Each structure stands twice: as structure tokens, then as C-alpha cells.
mmCIF file of C-alpha atoms in Angstrom:
data_model
loop_
_atom_site.group_PDB
_atom_site.id
_atom_site.type_symbol
_atom_site.label_atom_id
_atom_site.label_comp_id
_atom_site.label_asym_id
_atom_site.label_seq_id
_atom_site.Cartn_x
_atom_site.Cartn_y
_atom_site.Cartn_z
ATOM 1 C CA UNK A 1 21.924 -1.255 -5.783
ATOM 2 C CA UNK A 2 19.820 -1.695 -8.921
ATOM 3 C CA UNK A 3 17.340 -4.027 -7.211
ATOM 4 C CA UNK A 4 15.391 -2.493 -4.346
ATOM 5 C CA UNK A 5 12.424 -3.546 -2.218
ATOM 6 C CA UNK A 6 11.405 -0.644 -0.006
ATOM 7 C CA UNK A 7 8.978 -1.055 2.911
ATOM 8 C CA UNK A 8 7.007 2.041 3.964
ATOM 9 C CA UNK A 9 5.404 1.885 7.409
ATOM 10 C CA UNK A 10 2.481 4.211 8.128
ATOM 11 C CA UNK A 11 -0.103 5.024 10.817
ATOM 12 C CA UNK A 12 -3.535 6.629 10.769
ATOM 13 C CA UNK A 13 -4.185 9.569 13.104
ATOM 14 C CA UNK A 14 -7.861 8.619 13.482
ATOM 15 C CA UNK A 15 -10.121 5.703 12.544
ATOM 16 C CA UNK A 16 -10.707 5.458 8.806
ATOM 17 C CA UNK A 17 -12.241 3.069 6.313
ATOM 18 C CA UNK A 18 -10.381 2.647 3.038
ATOM 19 C CA UNK A 19 -10.885 0.479 -0.057
ATOM 20 C CA UNK A 20 -9.689 -3.095 0.377
ATOM 21 C CA UNK A 21 -7.295 -2.773 -2.543
ATOM 22 C CA UNK A 22 -5.115 0.351 -2.708
ATOM 23 C CA UNK A 23 -2.668 -0.876 -5.345
ATOM 24 C CA UNK A 24 -3.578 1.912 -7.775
ATOM 25 C CA UNK A 25 -3.250 4.523 -5.022
ATOM 26 C CA UNK A 26 0.236 3.235 -4.139
ATOM 27 C CA UNK A 27 1.109 3.242 -7.851
ATOM 28 C CA UNK A 28 0.003 6.892 -8.091
ATOM 29 C CA UNK A 29 2.141 7.713 -5.042
ATOM 30 C CA UNK A 30 5.188 6.105 -6.665
ATOM 31 C CA UNK A 31 4.698 8.192 -9.806
ATOM 32 C CA UNK A 32 4.446 11.344 -7.663
ATOM 33 C CA UNK A 33 7.700 10.469 -5.934
ATOM 34 C CA UNK A 34 9.387 9.823 -9.281
ATOM 35 C CA UNK A 35 8.067 13.167 -10.540
ATOM 36 C CA UNK A 36 9.497 14.944 -7.491
ATOM 37 C CA UNK A 37 12.873 13.310 -8.159
ATOM 38 C CA UNK A 38 12.977 13.596 -11.964
ATOM 39 C CA UNK A 39 9.952 14.705 -13.979
ATOM 40 C CA UNK A 40 11.298 13.200 -17.208
ATOM 41 C CA UNK A 41 11.826 9.831 -15.504
ATOM 42 C CA UNK A 42 8.271 9.829 -14.170
ATOM 43 C CA UNK A 43 6.851 10.784 -17.559
ATOM 44 C CA UNK A 44 8.856 8.096 -19.356
ATOM 45 C CA UNK A 45 7.558 5.250 -17.205
ATOM 46 C CA UNK A 46 4.038 6.625 -16.870
ATOM 47 C CA UNK A 47 3.671 6.721 -20.651
ATOM 48 C CA UNK A 48 5.662 3.560 -21.446
ATOM 49 C CA UNK A 49 3.954 0.536 -22.931
ATOM 50 C CA UNK A 50 4.919 -2.985 -21.957
ATOM 51 C CA UNK A 51 6.956 -4.061 -18.941
ATOM 52 C CA UNK A 52 7.791 -1.474 -16.293
ATOM 53 C CA UNK A 53 10.715 -1.732 -13.850
ATOM 54 C CA UNK A 54 8.793 -1.424 -10.595
ATOM 55 C CA UNK A 55 5.995 -2.977 -8.558
ATOM 56 C CA UNK A 56 3.599 -1.626 -5.936
ATOM 57 C CA UNK A 57 1.701 -3.472 -3.236
ATOM 58 C CA UNK A 58 -1.581 -2.545 -1.634
ATOM 59 C CA UNK A 59 -1.727 -1.333 1.982
ATOM 60 C CA UNK A 60 -1.216 -4.336 4.238
ATOM 61 C CA UNK A 61 -2.078 -5.191 7.832
ATOM 62 C CA UNK A 62 -5.569 -3.658 8.101
ATOM 63 C CA UNK A 63 -8.652 -5.533 9.345
ATOM 64 C CA UNK A 64 -11.562 -6.256 7.034
ATOM 65 C CA UNK A 65 -14.523 -3.890 7.274
ATOM 66 C CA UNK A 66 -16.732 -5.595 4.715
ATOM 67 C CA UNK A 67 -16.024 -7.360 1.417
ATOM 68 C CA UNK A 68 -14.321 -4.375 -0.222
ATOM 69 C CA UNK A 69 -13.089 -2.240 2.673
ATOM 70 C CA UNK A 70 -10.442 -2.159 5.395
ATOM 71 C CA UNK A 71 -10.490 -0.458 8.787
ATOM 72 C CA UNK A 72 -7.508 1.653 9.832
ATOM 73 C CA UNK A 73 -7.145 2.059 13.583
ATOM 74 C CA UNK A 74 -5.137 4.873 15.196
ATOM 75 C CA UNK A 75 -1.570 4.192 16.316
ATOM 76 C CA UNK A 76 -1.351 0.819 14.613
ATOM 77 C CA UNK A 77 1.329 0.143 12.024
ATOM 78 C CA UNK A 78 0.404 -0.645 8.425
ATOM 79 C CA UNK A 79 2.761 -0.989 5.511
ATOM 80 C CA UNK A 80 3.106 -1.078 1.763
ATOM 81 C CA UNK A 81 5.949 -1.972 -0.547
ATOM 82 C CA UNK A 82 7.585 -0.382 -3.577
ATOM 83 C CA UNK A 83 10.171 -2.246 -5.628
ATOM 84 C CA UNK A 84 12.434 -1.252 -8.503
ATOM 85 C CA UNK A 85 14.763 -3.115 -10.846
ATOM 86 C CA UNK A 86 16.125 -0.290 -13.025
ATOM 87 C CA UNK A 87 18.973 1.994 -11.832
ATOM 88 C CA UNK A 88 17.202 5.356 -12.121
ATOM 89 C CA UNK A 89 13.970 4.206 -10.511
ATOM 90 C CA UNK A 90 15.902 2.480 -7.714
ATOM 91 C CA UNK A 91 17.962 5.639 -7.151
ATOM 92 C CA UNK A 92 14.800 7.723 -6.917
ATOM 93 C CA UNK A 93 13.294 5.402 -4.280
ATOM 94 C CA UNK A 94 16.567 5.227 -2.359
ATOM 95 C CA UNK A 95 16.733 9.043 -2.313
ATOM 96 C CA UNK A 96 13.172 9.215 -1.000
ATOM 97 C CA UNK A 97 14.067 6.736 1.748
ATOM 98 C CA UNK A 98 16.886 9.045 2.816
ATOM 99 C CA UNK A 99 14.388 11.901 3.232
ATOM 100 C CA UNK A 100 11.045 10.290 4.115
ATOM 101 C CA UNK A 101 7.906 12.405 3.803
ATOM 102 C CA UNK A 102 5.955 13.166 6.949
ATOM 103 C CA UNK A 103 2.767 11.698 5.466
ATOM 104 C CA UNK A 104 1.319 10.064 2.360
ATOM 105 C CA UNK A 105 -2.101 10.340 0.733
ATOM 106 C CA UNK A 106 -3.607 7.018 -0.354
ATOM 107 C CA UNK A 107 -6.978 7.513 -2.007
ATOM 108 C CA UNK A 108 -7.817 10.362 0.373
ATOM 109 C CA UNK A 109 -6.492 8.701 3.542
ATOM 110 C CA UNK A 110 -3.685 10.786 5.041
ATOM 111 C CA UNK A 111 -1.246 8.447 6.782
ATOM 112 C CA UNK A 112 1.785 9.417 8.846
ATOM 113 C CA UNK A 113 5.030 7.805 7.685
ATOM 114 C CA UNK A 114 6.800 6.157 10.630
ATOM 115 C CA UNK A 115 9.561 4.338 8.781
ATOM 116 C CA UNK A 116 11.112 3.311 5.470
ATOM 117 C CA UNK A 117 13.572 0.456 5.056
ATOM 118 C CA UNK A 118 15.166 -1.788 2.452
ATOM 119 C CA UNK A 119 16.957 -3.847 5.108
ATOM 120 C CA UNK A 120 16.012 -7.520 4.833
ATOM 121 C CA UNK A 121 16.932 -7.990 8.506
ATOM 122 C CA UNK A 122 14.265 -5.452 9.459
ATOM 123 C CA UNK A 123 11.456 -6.848 7.293
ATOM 124 C CA UNK A 124 11.099 -10.122 5.341
ATOM 125 C CA UNK A 125 9.773 -8.319 2.252
ATOM 126 C CA UNK A 126 12.581 -5.724 2.165
ATOM 127 C CA UNK A 127 15.849 -6.106 0.301
ATOM 128 C CA UNK A 128 18.490 -4.724 -2.020
ATOM 129 C CA UNK A 129 20.862 -6.373 -4.473
ATOM 130 C CA UNK A 130 22.387 -6.116 -7.925
ATOM 131 C CA UNK A 131 21.639 -8.298 -10.927
ATOM 132 C CA UNK A 132 25.231 -9.538 -10.808
ATOM 133 C CA UNK A 133 25.148 -10.467 -7.120
ATOM 134 C CA UNK A 134 21.829 -12.242 -7.539
ATOM 135 C CA UNK A 135 23.117 -14.264 -10.497
ATOM 136 C CA UNK A 136 26.619 -15.123 -9.301
ATOM 137 C CA UNK A 137 25.820 -18.046 -6.944
ATOM 138 C CA UNK A 138 23.924 -19.894 -9.677
ATOM 139 C CA UNK A 139 25.423 -18.903 -13.020
ATOM 140 C CA UNK A 140 29.056 -19.043 -11.868
ATOM 141 C CA UNK A 141 28.660 -22.579 -10.504
ATOM 142 C CA UNK A 142 29.305 -21.522 -6.917
ATOM 143 C CA UNK A 143 26.187 -23.164 -5.560
ATOM 144 C CA UNK A 144 24.401 -26.430 -6.270
ATOM 145 C CA UNK A 145 20.832 -25.423 -7.144
ATOM 146 C CA UNK A 146 17.986 -27.220 -5.397
ATOM 147 C CA UNK A 147 15.629 -29.661 -7.039
ATOM 148 C CA UNK A 148 12.643 -27.944 -5.370
ATOM 149 C CA UNK A 149 11.673 -24.287 -5.119
ATOM 150 C CA UNK A 150 8.824 -22.624 -3.263
ATOM 151 C CA UNK A 151 7.209 -19.227 -3.768
ATOM 152 C CA UNK A 152 4.812 -17.283 -1.565
ATOM 153 C CA UNK A 153 2.207 -15.157 -3.326
ATOM 154 C CA UNK A 154 1.076 -12.457 -0.889
ATOM 155 C CA UNK A 155 -1.142 -10.743 -3.469
ATOM 156 C CA UNK A 156 -3.271 -12.344 -6.186
ATOM 157 C CA UNK A 157 -1.193 -13.689 -9.060
ATOM 158 C CA UNK A 158 -2.763 -14.087 -12.474
ATOM 159 C CA UNK A 159 -1.655 -14.435 -16.088
ATOM 160 C CA UNK A 160 -2.948 -13.737 -19.565
ATOM 161 C CA UNK A 161 -3.041 -16.995 -21.530
ATOM 162 C CA UNK A 162 -4.640 -17.496 -24.935
ATOM 163 C CA UNK A 163 -6.904 -14.501 -24.433
ATOM 164 C CA UNK A 164 -8.121 -15.644 -21.016
ATOM 165 C CA UNK A 165 -7.291 -14.958 -17.390
ATOM 166 C CA UNK A 166 -5.275 -17.835 -15.856
ATOM 167 C CA UNK A 167 -5.260 -17.528 -12.048
ATOM 168 C CA UNK A 168 -3.097 -20.595 -11.403
ATOM 169 C CA UNK A 169 0.708 -20.169 -11.001
ATOM 170 C CA UNK A 170 1.843 -22.920 -13.355
ATOM 171 C CA UNK A 171 5.640 -23.328 -13.701
ATOM 172 C CA UNK A 172 6.030 -22.043 -17.271
ATOM 173 C CA UNK A 173 3.811 -19.018 -16.549
ATOM 174 C CA UNK A 174 5.557 -18.067 -13.301
ATOM 175 C CA UNK A 175 9.125 -18.458 -14.498
ATOM 176 C CA UNK A 176 8.298 -17.166 -17.971
ATOM 177 C CA UNK A 177 6.962 -13.970 -16.398
ATOM 178 C CA UNK A 178 10.129 -13.578 -14.309
ATOM 179 C CA UNK A 179 12.286 -14.348 -17.355
ATOM 180 C CA UNK A 180 10.644 -11.563 -19.378
ATOM 181 C CA UNK A 181 11.316 -8.995 -16.656
ATOM 182 C CA UNK A 182 14.873 -10.219 -16.103
ATOM 183 C CA UNK A 183 15.824 -10.064 -19.774
ATOM 184 C CA UNK A 184 14.128 -6.679 -20.246
ATOM 185 C CA UNK A 185 16.214 -4.964 -17.546
ATOM 186 C CA UNK A 186 19.217 -7.109 -16.588
ATOM 187 C CA UNK A 187 22.650 -6.788 -18.230
ATOM 188 C CA UNK A 188 22.948 -10.592 -17.936
ATOM 189 C CA UNK A 189 20.762 -12.392 -20.468
ATOM 190 C CA UNK A 190 19.029 -15.680 -19.662
ATOM 191 C CA UNK A 191 18.039 -18.113 -22.408
ATOM 192 C CA UNK A 192 14.343 -18.078 -23.325
ATOM 193 C CA UNK A 193 14.535 -21.879 -23.429
ATOM 194 C CA UNK A 194 13.819 -21.794 -19.710
ATOM 195 C CA UNK A 195 10.139 -21.865 -20.698
ATOM 196 C CA UNK A 196 10.612 -25.137 -22.556
ATOM 197 C CA UNK A 197 12.425 -26.654 -19.567
ATOM 198 C CA UNK A 198 9.555 -25.627 -17.277
ATOM 199 C CA UNK A 199 6.966 -27.090 -19.634
ATOM 200 C CA UNK A 200 8.757 -30.422 -19.971
ATOM 201 C CA UNK A 201 10.553 -30.917 -16.667
ATOM 202 C CA UNK A 202 9.018 -28.864 -13.826
ATOM 203 C CA UNK A 203 5.855 -29.789 -11.927
ATOM 204 C CA UNK A 204 3.650 -27.809 -9.583
ATOM 205 C CA UNK A 205 3.469 -29.651 -6.255
ATOM 206 C CA UNK A 206 2.802 -29.133 -2.563
ATOM 207 C CA UNK A 207 0.709 -26.009 -3.084
ATOM 208 C CA UNK A 208 -1.579 -24.228 -0.638
ATOM 209 C CA UNK A 209 -3.481 -21.732 -2.769
ATOM 210 C CA UNK A 210 -6.849 -20.034 -2.659
ATOM 211 C CA UNK A 211 -8.562 -17.692 -5.071
ATOM 212 C CA UNK A 212 -9.078 -14.014 -4.299
ATOM 213 C CA UNK A 213 -11.090 -11.460 -6.270
ATOM 214 C CA UNK A 214 -9.909 -7.842 -6.393
ATOM 215 C CA UNK A 215 -12.078 -4.938 -7.635
ATOM 216 C CA UNK A 216 -10.585 -3.251 -10.706
ATOM 217 C CA UNK A 217 -11.547 -0.378 -12.966
ATOM 218 C CA UNK A 218 -15.050 -0.204 -14.479
ATOM 219 C CA UNK A 219 -16.547 -2.190 -11.614
ATOM 220 C CA UNK A 220 -15.017 -5.513 -12.632
ATOM 221 C CA UNK A 221 -13.254 -8.161 -10.577
ATOM 222 C CA UNK A 222 -9.828 -9.666 -11.218
ATOM 223 C CA UNK A 223 -9.356 -13.161 -9.799
ATOM 224 C CA UNK A 224 -5.937 -14.441 -8.807
ATOM 225 C CA UNK A 225 -4.306 -16.986 -6.490
ATOM 226 C CA UNK A 226 -2.690 -16.275 -3.116
ATOM 227 C CA UNK A 227 -0.750 -18.648 -0.881
ATOM 228 C CA UNK A 228 2.271 -20.843 -1.519
ATOM 229 C CA UNK A 229 3.296 -23.080 -4.392
ATOM 230 C CA UNK A 230 6.135 -25.566 -4.740
ATOM 231 C CA UNK A 231 7.949 -26.415 -7.979
ATOM 232 C CA UNK A 232 9.908 -29.639 -8.478
ATOM 233 C CA UNK A 233 12.176 -30.750 -11.309
ATOM 234 C CA UNK A 234 10.911 -34.061 -12.667
ATOM 235 C CA UNK A 235 14.150 -34.301 -14.688
ATOM 236 C CA UNK A 236 16.950 -32.507 -12.827
ATOM 237 C CA UNK A 237 19.336 -30.327 -14.827
ATOM 238 C CA UNK A 238 21.901 -28.342 -12.878
ATOM 239 C CA UNK A 239 22.047 -25.349 -15.244
ATOM 240 C CA UNK A 240 18.315 -24.917 -15.693
ATOM 241 C CA UNK A 241 17.549 -25.337 -11.993
ATOM 242 C CA UNK A 242 20.186 -22.685 -11.311
ATOM 243 C CA UNK A 243 18.330 -20.345 -13.658
ATOM 244 C CA UNK A 244 15.016 -21.097 -11.935
ATOM 245 C CA UNK A 245 16.546 -20.491 -8.485
ATOM 246 C CA UNK A 246 17.895 -17.168 -9.729
ATOM 247 C CA UNK A 247 14.489 -16.164 -11.088
ATOM 248 C CA UNK A 248 12.821 -17.249 -7.831
ATOM 249 C CA UNK A 249 15.148 -14.889 -5.922
ATOM 250 C CA UNK A 250 14.346 -12.140 -8.444
ATOM 251 C CA UNK A 251 10.610 -12.478 -7.691
ATOM 252 C CA UNK A 252 11.034 -10.344 -4.544
ATOM 253 C CA UNK A 253 11.835 -7.349 -6.750
ATOM 254 C CA UNK A 254 10.053 -8.107 -10.023
ATOM 255 C CA UNK A 255 6.687 -9.503 -9.002
ATOM 256 C CA UNK A 256 4.960 -12.232 -10.984
ATOM 257 C CA UNK A 257 2.244 -12.120 -13.620
ATOM 258 C CA UNK A 258 -0.107 -9.328 -14.623
ATOM 259 C CA UNK A 259 -0.667 -5.934 -12.985
ATOM 260 C CA UNK A 260 2.312 -6.143 -10.627
ATOM 261 C CA UNK A 261 2.569 -2.339 -10.797
ATOM 262 C CA UNK A 262 -0.848 -1.977 -9.143
ATOM 263 C CA UNK A 263 -0.732 -4.472 -6.309
ATOM 264 C CA UNK A 264 -0.965 -7.913 -7.939
ATOM 265 C CA UNK A 265 1.683 -10.646 -8.060
ATOM 266 C CA UNK A 266 3.662 -9.740 -4.936
ATOM 267 C CA UNK A 267 5.893 -12.800 -4.466
ATOM 268 C CA UNK A 268 9.056 -14.024 -2.820
ATOM 269 C CA UNK A 269 10.979 -17.263 -2.447
ATOM 270 C CA UNK A 270 10.535 -19.196 0.798
#
């Protein structure tokens, strides 16, 4: 399957304190795994500018140990997520899942790997699909698309708008971000007019969001929104709402907004 969301479950052998945000460490691990599988593939995506066909989460499930730290306790499960939406990257992750490493190194913390899965029945953030299977229910008129959609943002989501950081998941920003990723890597093109539909006919409603600041390079902070947001068509159009439902399903694999390769913008439809 071209679309893959792989959950990696880990445990610490002894108590440890780690940085609160390990998105860059998980990103570095992904590049190491790609390099082990195919050095040219790893080099291509490490050096590439623009959109990249994967996302990485931070390490999840650990208790806070201060504003910028997490406590890892022995024999407790923690997890992180790697996704891919390009055939070669997905194949590399699938191959790694078939032969899991005994341990991983995340920013100096050595964690034992206890499981890897892409089975959505085993974990709500896992999954696998193809672009065609994802699109078929909506673009082949097999399913009446809903008037309302809802997304959960488990990691801060933020956008670059007119030279500024925009930490609010407005409809045209969210679905425009998903559209860009879809059209960059899918064999099935979606009209860019989806942005215009969002701007004129989709409203943000029923949201439960809060801001969260994440330390980034050079000692700065990146602010984004976490929580849930609902989107409602103020003027219903069957085709365009089908496209939005498709893009909402794609969010599980593609992430939303900026820096999705280093732990931001982890999202899925609910």
C-alpha cells in the first residue's frame, strides 16, 4: 500500500528524562531507516526542497517532568508514529516493520522496541491504504459525502500565511495544505479550486482548541493549535464535500500544515 501509518511501541529499561518534543529525533531515525534500506532514497528526501512524502510524530504517552521535559518510566509503553505517502518510502517502512530493530535511539535515550503495526484495528492512529481506495468512495459517487467534517489535531498545527505564523486551523488552510500534498504525490489529481470552495462555503465550527508552544532550533518557540475542529458547508455541494471528505481521510497519512516531518500537524478525521 502506498499510504502507510506505522506505530512503533517502545519501553525504557530504566527511568529517563527526555526533551518534551522529540520530533526531530524521530525524523532522524526515519532517515537512518531509509538509509539502511536504500541510501539513494534517503539522500534524495533528505536533500529535497519542498514537500516530503512522510511525517514523524514526537514520542507520546510520557508524563511531564517540567515545561520542556518528559519522564520515561521502566516497563511502560510509549509510542511514536511514522507515515509515508510515496511508494518507495512506504515500502522501506513496511520492510522495517517486518524486521523490527531491538531498540531505537531517540536523542540519546535507548528504548526497546516492543511492537510495530500499521493495523488500524490495533491502534487508532495506524493504517494503510492506496490513493485509489481512499478516493473511490467519494470521487466515484459511491458515497454521499457529509455536510460536516471533524479533525483531531494531536500535535500543534500551524501555517505560514502572508509571512506570519497562523496557529488556527482555518478551512482553506487545512484543506489547502492537504490538497498540496495530495496533488504532489497522488496519481489522481484534485482541482485546486477546492481552496476557493473552502473560502466561500466552509465554516469553522464546534471547535475545542488550545495553543501549545514547542521548542525549535535556535532556542525559539513554535506555537500551534491542538484539539478538535469541525468544518461545516454553509452552501452544500456534493462534489466539493466529497473532495473535502477525501482530504480529511488523507490527513492520517499526510499531516497538516508546517513541519509535519518533525512532529507538528499530526491529524486524523474523527
